[in-house]
PDB file of C-alpha atoms in Angstrom:
ATOM      1  CA  MET A   1      -0.232 -15.021 -12.339  1.00  0.00           C
ATOM      2  CA  GLU A   2       2.510 -12.685 -13.313  1.00  0.00           C
ATOM      3  CA  THR A   3       3.265  -9.980 -11.252  1.00  0.00           C
ATOM      4  CA  LEU A   4       3.463  -6.116 -12.137  1.00  0.00           C
ATOM      5  CA  PRO A   5       6.584  -4.828 -13.084  1.00  0.00           C
ATOM      6  CA  SER A   6       8.361  -2.466 -10.551  1.00  0.00           C
ATOM      7  CA  LEU A   7       6.982   0.651 -10.438  1.00  0.00           C
ATOM      8  CA  GLU A   8       9.638   3.755 -10.581  1.00  0.00           C
ATOM      9  CA  LEU A   9       8.880   6.629  -8.519  1.00  0.00           C
ATOM     10  CA  ARG A  10      11.743   9.135  -9.405  1.00  0.00           C
ATOM     11  CA  GLY A  11      13.009  10.779  -6.741  1.00  0.00           C
ATOM     12  CA  TYR A  12      11.696   8.294  -4.586  1.00  0.00           C
ATOM     13  CA  GLU A  13      13.073   4.946  -2.770  1.00  0.00           C
ATOM     14  CA  LEU A  14      11.251   1.985  -1.504  1.00  0.00           C
ATOM     15  CA  LEU A  15      10.927   1.871   1.890  1.00  0.00           C
ATOM     16  CA  ALA A  16       9.062  -1.161   2.673  1.00  0.00           C
ATOM     17  CA  ARG A  17       6.896  -3.693   0.500  1.00  0.00           C
ATOM     18  CA  TYR A  18       4.417  -6.040   3.108  1.00  0.00           C
ATOM     19  CA  SER A  19       2.979  -9.024   1.076  1.00  0.00           C
ATOM     20  CA  MET A  20      -0.156  -9.830   1.782  1.00  0.00           C
ATOM     21  CA  ASP A  21      -2.077 -13.333   2.566  1.00  0.00           C
ATOM     22  CA  SER A  22      -5.173 -14.464   1.445  1.00  0.00           C
ATOM     23  CA  GLU A  23      -6.817 -13.732   5.265  1.00  0.00           C
ATOM     24  CA  GLU A  24      -5.298 -10.024   5.158  1.00  0.00           C
ATOM     25  CA  SER A  25      -7.623  -7.261   3.800  1.00  0.00           C
ATOM     26  CA  VAL A  26      -5.950  -4.687   1.998  1.00  0.00           C
ATOM     27  CA  VAL A  27      -6.358  -2.094   4.722  1.00  0.00           C
ATOM     28  CA  GLN A  28      -4.657  -4.365   7.551  1.00  0.00           C
ATOM     29  CA  GLY A  29      -1.858  -4.984   4.508  1.00  0.00           C
ATOM     30  CA  ILE A  30      -1.395  -0.938   4.269  1.00  0.00           C
ATOM     31  CA  ALA A  31      -1.578  -0.900   8.275  1.00  0.00           C
ATOM     32  CA  MET A  32       1.073  -3.409   8.761  1.00  0.00           C
ATOM     33  CA  ALA A  33       3.293  -2.166   5.850  1.00  0.00           C
ATOM     34  CA  PHE A  34       3.474   1.103   7.959  1.00  0.00           C
ATOM     35  CA  ALA A  35       3.808  -0.657  10.956  1.00  0.00           C
ATOM     36  CA  SER A  36       6.982  -1.943   9.620  1.00  0.00           C
ATOM     37  CA  LEU A  37       8.376   1.799   9.469  1.00  0.00           C
ATOM     38  CA  ASP A  38       7.274   2.408  12.857  1.00  0.00           C
ATOM     39  CA  VAL A  39       4.311   4.446  11.960  1.00  0.00           C
ATOM     40  CA  ASP A  40       1.265   3.949  14.013  1.00  0.00           C
ATOM     41  CA  PRO A  41      -1.844   3.946  11.937  1.00  0.00           C
ATOM     42  CA  GLN A  42      -4.027   4.455  14.836  1.00  0.00           C
ATOM     43  CA  SER A  43      -2.126   7.672  15.692  1.00  0.00           C
ATOM     44  CA  GLN A  44      -2.429   9.498  12.687  1.00  0.00           C
ATOM     45  CA  GLU A  45      -4.845  12.094  12.021  1.00  0.00           C
ATOM     46  CA  THR A  46      -6.181  10.496   9.092  1.00  0.00           C
ATOM     47  CA  VAL A  47      -7.254   7.324   8.604  1.00  0.00           C
ATOM     48  CA  ILE A  48      -7.066   4.925   5.665  1.00  0.00           C
ATOM     49  CA  HIS A  49     -10.933   5.738   4.887  1.00  0.00           C
ATOM     50  CA  ASP A  50     -10.816   9.699   4.213  1.00  0.00           C
ATOM     51  CA  ILE A  51      -8.020   8.773   1.656  1.00  0.00           C
ATOM     52  CA  VAL A  52      -9.332   5.938  -0.522  1.00  0.00           C
ATOM     53  CA  ASP A  53     -12.121   3.712  -0.680  1.00  0.00           C
ATOM     54  CA  THR A  54     -11.622   0.869   1.046  1.00  0.00           C
ATOM     55  CA  ASP A  55     -14.450  -0.986  -0.666  1.00  0.00           C
ATOM     56  CA  ALA A  56     -12.664  -0.421  -4.173  1.00  0.00           C
ATOM     57  CA  LEU A  57      -9.524  -1.599  -2.414  1.00  0.00           C
ATOM     58  CA  ARG A  58     -11.089  -5.180  -1.022  1.00  0.00           C
ATOM     59  CA  GLN A  59     -12.554  -5.291  -4.615  1.00  0.00           C
ATOM     60  CA  LEU A  60      -9.188  -4.891  -6.110  1.00  0.00           C
ATOM     61  CA  GLN A  61      -7.789  -7.389  -3.816  1.00  0.00           C
ATOM     62  CA  GLU A  62     -10.422  -9.944  -4.982  1.00  0.00           C
ATOM     63  CA  SER A  63     -10.034  -9.558  -8.428  1.00  0.00           C
ATOM     64  CA  SER A  64      -6.344 -10.612  -7.992  1.00  0.00           C
ATOM     65  CA  ASP A  65      -6.627 -12.179 -11.636  1.00  0.00           C
ATOM     66  CA  ARG A  66      -6.158  -8.977 -13.344  1.00  0.00           C
ATOM     67  CA  HIS A  67      -2.965  -6.849 -13.426  1.00  0.00           C
ATOM     68  CA  VAL A  68      -3.881  -3.579 -11.643  1.00  0.00           C
ATOM     69  CA  ARG A  69      -2.577  -1.523  -8.873  1.00  0.00           C
ATOM     70  CA  VAL A  70      -3.759   1.560  -6.942  1.00  0.00           C
ATOM     71  CA  SER A  71      -1.456   4.349  -5.716  1.00  0.00           C
ATOM     72  CA  MET A  72      -2.278   6.817  -3.552  1.00  0.00           C
ATOM     73  CA  HIS A  73      -0.244   9.737  -0.981  1.00  0.00           C
ATOM     74  CA  LEU A  74      -0.995   8.152   2.852  1.00  0.00           C
ATOM     75  CA  TRP A  75       0.570   9.847   5.584  1.00  0.00           C
ATOM     76  CA  ASP A  76       3.387  11.974   3.814  1.00  0.00           C
ATOM     77  CA  HIS A  77       4.761   8.578   1.592  1.00  0.00           C
ATOM     78  CA  PRO A  78       3.481   7.439  -1.700  1.00  0.00           C
ATOM     79  CA  VAL A  79       1.925   4.277  -1.581  1.00  0.00           C
ATOM     80  CA  VAL A  80       1.040   1.453  -4.327  1.00  0.00           C
ATOM     81  CA  VAL A  81      -1.141  -1.376  -3.520  1.00  0.00           C
ATOM     82  CA  THR A  82      -1.433  -4.512  -5.726  1.00  0.00           C
ATOM     83  CA  PRO A  83      -3.752  -7.559  -4.837  1.00  0.00           C
ATOM     84  CA  GLU A  84      -0.626  -9.076  -3.843  1.00  0.00           C
ATOM     85  CA  ASP A  85       1.259  -6.306  -1.635  1.00  0.00           C
ATOM     86  CA  VAL A  86       1.566  -2.910  -0.395  1.00  0.00           C
ATOM     87  CA  SER A  87       4.720  -0.865  -0.987  1.00  0.00           C
ATOM     88  CA  ILE A  88       5.769   2.301   0.502  1.00  0.00           C
ATOM     89  CA  TYR A  89       8.024   5.013  -0.984  1.00  0.00           C
ATOM     90  CA  GLY A  90      10.075   7.959   0.540  1.00  0.00           C
ATOM     91  CA  THR A  91      12.873  10.227  -0.012  1.00  0.00           C
ATOM     92  CA  GLU A  92      16.298   9.110   1.027  1.00  0.00           C
ATOM     93  CA  ASP A  93      15.616  12.069   4.127  1.00  0.00           C
ATOM     94  CA  ASP A  94      12.805   9.936   4.927  1.00  0.00           C
TER      95      ASP A  94
END
């Protein structure tokens, strides 16, 4: 399957991209992507479940034959999720 073209977010740069394997859930992928930036998901005031429907994210991952992506703002960062990976964006000041 082809991957989606890169998403350009004006004023933001890619800080981290985490490729998920078939054994990981999207929530685990998001947590790992933030962990790569030294952000501990467990220490945040809000949890992923408060921001986005995690069942919908799971369905996104399971329908990996489609070209879809979900974007959200999580822990002060734009986040883009596809069935294959999680991308976290930030400004130059991050």
